[in-house]
Short mmCIF file of C-alpha atoms in Angstrom, two decimals:
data_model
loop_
_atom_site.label_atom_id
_atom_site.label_comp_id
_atom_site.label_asym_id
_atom_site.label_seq_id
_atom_site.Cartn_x
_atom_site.Cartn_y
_atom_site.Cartn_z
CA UNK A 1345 8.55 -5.53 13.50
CA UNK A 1346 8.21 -2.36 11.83
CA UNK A 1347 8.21 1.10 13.73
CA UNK A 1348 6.52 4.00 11.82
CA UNK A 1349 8.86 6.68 13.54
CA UNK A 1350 9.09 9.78 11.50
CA UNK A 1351 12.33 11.33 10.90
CA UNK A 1352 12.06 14.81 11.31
CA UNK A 1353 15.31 16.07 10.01
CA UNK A 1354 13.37 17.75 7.35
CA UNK A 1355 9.78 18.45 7.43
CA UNK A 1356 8.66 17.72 4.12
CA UNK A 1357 11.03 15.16 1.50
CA UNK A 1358 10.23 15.31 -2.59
CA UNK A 1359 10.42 11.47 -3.76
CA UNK A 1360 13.86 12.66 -5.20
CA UNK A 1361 15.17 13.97 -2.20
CA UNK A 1362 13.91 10.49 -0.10
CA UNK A 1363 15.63 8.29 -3.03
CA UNK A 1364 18.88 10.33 -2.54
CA UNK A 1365 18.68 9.87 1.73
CA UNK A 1366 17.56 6.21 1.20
CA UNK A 1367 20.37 5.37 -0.92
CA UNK A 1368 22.98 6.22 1.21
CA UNK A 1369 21.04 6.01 4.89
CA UNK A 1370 22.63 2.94 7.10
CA UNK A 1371 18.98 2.14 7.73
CA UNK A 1372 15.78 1.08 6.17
CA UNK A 1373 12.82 4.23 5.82
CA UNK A 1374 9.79 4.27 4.11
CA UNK A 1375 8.08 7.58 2.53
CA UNK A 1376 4.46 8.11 2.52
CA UNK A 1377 3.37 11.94 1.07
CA UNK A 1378 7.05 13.66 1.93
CA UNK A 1379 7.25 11.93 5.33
CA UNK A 1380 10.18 9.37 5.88
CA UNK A 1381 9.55 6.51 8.27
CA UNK A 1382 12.64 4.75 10.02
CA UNK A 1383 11.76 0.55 10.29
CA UNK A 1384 12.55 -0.91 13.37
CA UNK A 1385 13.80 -4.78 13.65
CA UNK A 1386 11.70 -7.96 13.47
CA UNK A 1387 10.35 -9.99 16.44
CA UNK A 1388 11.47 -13.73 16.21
CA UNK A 1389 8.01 -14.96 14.72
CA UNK A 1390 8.55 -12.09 12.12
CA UNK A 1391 11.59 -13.32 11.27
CA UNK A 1392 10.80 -16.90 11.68
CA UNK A 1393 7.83 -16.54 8.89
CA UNK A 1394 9.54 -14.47 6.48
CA UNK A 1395 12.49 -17.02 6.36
CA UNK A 1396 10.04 -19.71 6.13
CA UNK A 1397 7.92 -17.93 3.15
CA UNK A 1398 11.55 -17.07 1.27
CA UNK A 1399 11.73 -20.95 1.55
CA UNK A 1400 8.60 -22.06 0.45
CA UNK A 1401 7.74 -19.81 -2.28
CA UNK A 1402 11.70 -19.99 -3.81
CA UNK A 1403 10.96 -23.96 -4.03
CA UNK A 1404 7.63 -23.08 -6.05
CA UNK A 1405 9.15 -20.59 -8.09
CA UNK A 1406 12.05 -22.40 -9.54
CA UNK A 1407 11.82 -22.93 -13.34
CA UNK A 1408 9.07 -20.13 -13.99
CA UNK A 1409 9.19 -16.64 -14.94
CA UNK A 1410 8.83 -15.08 -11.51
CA UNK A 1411 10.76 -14.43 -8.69
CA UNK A 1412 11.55 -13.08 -5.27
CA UNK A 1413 12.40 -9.30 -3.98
CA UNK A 1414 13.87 -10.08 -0.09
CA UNK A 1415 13.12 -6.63 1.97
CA UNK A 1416 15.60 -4.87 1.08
CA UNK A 1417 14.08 -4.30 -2.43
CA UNK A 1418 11.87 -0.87 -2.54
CA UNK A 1419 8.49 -0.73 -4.22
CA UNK A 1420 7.13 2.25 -5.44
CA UNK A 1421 3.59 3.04 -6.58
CA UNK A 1422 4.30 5.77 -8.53
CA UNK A 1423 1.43 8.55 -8.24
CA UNK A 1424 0.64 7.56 -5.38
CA UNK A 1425 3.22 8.64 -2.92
CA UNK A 1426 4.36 5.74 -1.04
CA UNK A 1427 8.00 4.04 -1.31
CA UNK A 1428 7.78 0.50 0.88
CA UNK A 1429 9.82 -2.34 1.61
CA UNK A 1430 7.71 -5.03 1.92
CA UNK A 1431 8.70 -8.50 3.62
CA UNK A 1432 8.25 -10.43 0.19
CA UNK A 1433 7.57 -9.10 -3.20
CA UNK A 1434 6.90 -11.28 -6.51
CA UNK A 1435 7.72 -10.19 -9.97
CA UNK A 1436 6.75 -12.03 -12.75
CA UNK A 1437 8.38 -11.41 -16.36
CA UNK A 1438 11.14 -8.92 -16.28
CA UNK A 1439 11.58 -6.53 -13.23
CA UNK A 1440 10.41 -2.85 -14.06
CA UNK A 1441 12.48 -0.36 -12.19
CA UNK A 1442 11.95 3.32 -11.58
CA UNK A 1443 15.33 4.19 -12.77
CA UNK A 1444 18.88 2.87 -13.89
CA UNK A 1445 19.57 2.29 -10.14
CA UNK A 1446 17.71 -0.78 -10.00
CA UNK A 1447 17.04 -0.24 -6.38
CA UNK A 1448 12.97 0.95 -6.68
CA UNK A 1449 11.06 -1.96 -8.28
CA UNK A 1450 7.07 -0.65 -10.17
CA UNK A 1451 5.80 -4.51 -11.27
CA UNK A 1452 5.21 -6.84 -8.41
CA UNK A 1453 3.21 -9.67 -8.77
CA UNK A 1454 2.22 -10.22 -5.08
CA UNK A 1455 3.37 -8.20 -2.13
CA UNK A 1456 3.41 -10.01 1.10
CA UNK A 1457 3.78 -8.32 4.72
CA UNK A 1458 3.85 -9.97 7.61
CA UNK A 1459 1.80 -7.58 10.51
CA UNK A 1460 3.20 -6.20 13.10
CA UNK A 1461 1.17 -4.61 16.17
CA UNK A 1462 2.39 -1.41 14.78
CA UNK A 1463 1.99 -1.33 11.33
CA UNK A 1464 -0.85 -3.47 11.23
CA UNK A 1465 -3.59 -0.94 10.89
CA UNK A 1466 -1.59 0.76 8.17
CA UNK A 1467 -0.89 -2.89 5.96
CA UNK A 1468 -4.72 -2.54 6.12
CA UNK A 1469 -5.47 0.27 5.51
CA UNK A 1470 -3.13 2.98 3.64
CA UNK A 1471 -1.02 0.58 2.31
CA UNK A 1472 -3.37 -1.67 1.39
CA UNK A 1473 -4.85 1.55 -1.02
CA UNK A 1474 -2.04 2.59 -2.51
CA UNK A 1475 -1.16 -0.75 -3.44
CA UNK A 1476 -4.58 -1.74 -4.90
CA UNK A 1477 -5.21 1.53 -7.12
CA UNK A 1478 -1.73 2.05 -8.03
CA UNK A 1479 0.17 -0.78 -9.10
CA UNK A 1480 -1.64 -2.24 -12.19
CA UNK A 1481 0.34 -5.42 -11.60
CA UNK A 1482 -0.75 -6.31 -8.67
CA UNK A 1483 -2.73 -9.50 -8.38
CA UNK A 1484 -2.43 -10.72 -4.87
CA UNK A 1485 -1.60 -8.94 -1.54
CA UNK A 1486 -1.14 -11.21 1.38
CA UNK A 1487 -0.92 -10.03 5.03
CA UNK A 1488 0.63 -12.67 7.65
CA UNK A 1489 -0.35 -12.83 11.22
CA UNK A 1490 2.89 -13.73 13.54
CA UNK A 1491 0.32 -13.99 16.69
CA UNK A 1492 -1.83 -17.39 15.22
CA UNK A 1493 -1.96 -19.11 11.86
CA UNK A 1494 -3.90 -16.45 10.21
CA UNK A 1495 -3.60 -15.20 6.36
CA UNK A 1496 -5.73 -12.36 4.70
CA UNK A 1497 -5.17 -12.69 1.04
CA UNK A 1498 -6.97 -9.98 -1.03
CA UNK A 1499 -6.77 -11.39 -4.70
CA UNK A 1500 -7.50 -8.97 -7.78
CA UNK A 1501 -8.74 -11.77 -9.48
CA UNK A 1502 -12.26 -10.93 -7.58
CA UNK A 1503 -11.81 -6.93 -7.08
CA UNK A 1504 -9.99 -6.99 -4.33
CA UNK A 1505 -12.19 -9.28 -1.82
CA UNK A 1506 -10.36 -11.23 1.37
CA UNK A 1507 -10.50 -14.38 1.96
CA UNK A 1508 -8.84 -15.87 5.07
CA UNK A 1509 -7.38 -18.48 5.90
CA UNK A 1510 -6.83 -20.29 9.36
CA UNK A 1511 -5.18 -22.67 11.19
CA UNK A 1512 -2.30 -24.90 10.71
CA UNK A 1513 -4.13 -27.12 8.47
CA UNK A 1514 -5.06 -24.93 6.02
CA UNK A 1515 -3.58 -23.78 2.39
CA UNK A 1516 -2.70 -20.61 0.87
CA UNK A 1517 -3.30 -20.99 -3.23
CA UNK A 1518 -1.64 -17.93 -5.30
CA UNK A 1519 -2.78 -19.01 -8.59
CA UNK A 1520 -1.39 -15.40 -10.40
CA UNK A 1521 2.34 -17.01 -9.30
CA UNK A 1522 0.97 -21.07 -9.29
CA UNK A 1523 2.38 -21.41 -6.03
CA UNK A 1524 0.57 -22.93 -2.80
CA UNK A 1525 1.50 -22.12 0.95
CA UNK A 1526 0.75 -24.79 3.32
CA UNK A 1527 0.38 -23.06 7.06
CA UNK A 1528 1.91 -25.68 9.14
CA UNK A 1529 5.06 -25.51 7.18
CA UNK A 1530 5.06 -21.07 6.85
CA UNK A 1531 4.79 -21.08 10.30
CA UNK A 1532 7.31 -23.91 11.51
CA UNK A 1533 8.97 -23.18 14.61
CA UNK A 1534 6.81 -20.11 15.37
CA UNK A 1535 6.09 -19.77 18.96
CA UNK A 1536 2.09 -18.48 19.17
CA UNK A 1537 1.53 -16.07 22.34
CA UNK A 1538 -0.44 -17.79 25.29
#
């Protein structure tokens, strides 16, 4: 689970002066307009999913063009102020980077977060803006529930409408990446609150 703490050792950071703290900081922040946000650890289900999609998608992936960013990889949308880490990120083609450090990745595919009761409204919302009028690359932008099989995909491909998908039984397709998601195997050993 994510925790959208601000750090206030300085009020305001320039993108340069977050890239230099990130790169050296023992733990994960993300920067939205000059304010630094310190991530928090995962719940099991959290965890439990994003193993599970590394899994699935990796199998899917295999042989083609694109591939897998793990968390730790930085996305930037340039303009638009926002550094994130998101849970899974898909490049296909080569990886663009914002600089020689290879550490800040500008072309995903399809960005992936799995919510979090504290981020949630933000992977919705903010994010979820930036993303969309930003990163010209972008084709798919998925958003995992860990509290019931639940999936909002927004998919360029229509400008940017949801569709969702429910239950166990049901199918995530990701055409922009050819992959397919089945729900009952994302969320495999997930334990759904009462």
């Amino acid at each position: 689970m994510k925790n959208l703490a601000s750090v206030q050792t300085h009020p305001v950071f320039s993108e340069g002066d977050y890239l230099d703290f990130e790169r050296f900081a023992q733990e994960r922040h993300e920067f939205l307009d000059g304010s630094v946000y310190a991530m928090a650890g995962e719940s099991p289900n959290h965890s439990t999913i994003c193993y599970n999609l590394y899994g699935l998608t990796h199998i899917q992936l295999r042989g083609k063009s694109c591939r897998g960013f793990s968390p730790n990889m930085k996305i930037a949308t340039n303009e638009a102020g926002l550094f994130s880490y998101p849970d899974l990120a898909i490049v296909c083609g080569p990886p663009a980077f914002l600089d020689d450090k290879s550490d800040v990745l500008t072309n995903p595919t399809v960005i992936f977060e799995v919510l979090s009761p504290s981020t949630e409204n933000y992977d919705r919302g903010e994010k979820f803006l930036r993303y969309t009028n930003y990163i010209e690359t972008l084709k798919d932008y998925v958003l995992i529930s860990q509290e019931s099989p639940f999936i909002e995909h927004y998919s360029e491909r229509s400008g940017w409408s949801k569709t969702e998908i429910k239950g166990l039984d049901a199918i995530l397709k990701l055409n922009s990446v050819e992959c397919e998601i089945a729900l009952v195997e994302l969320y495999d050993l997930v334990e759904f609150p009462a």
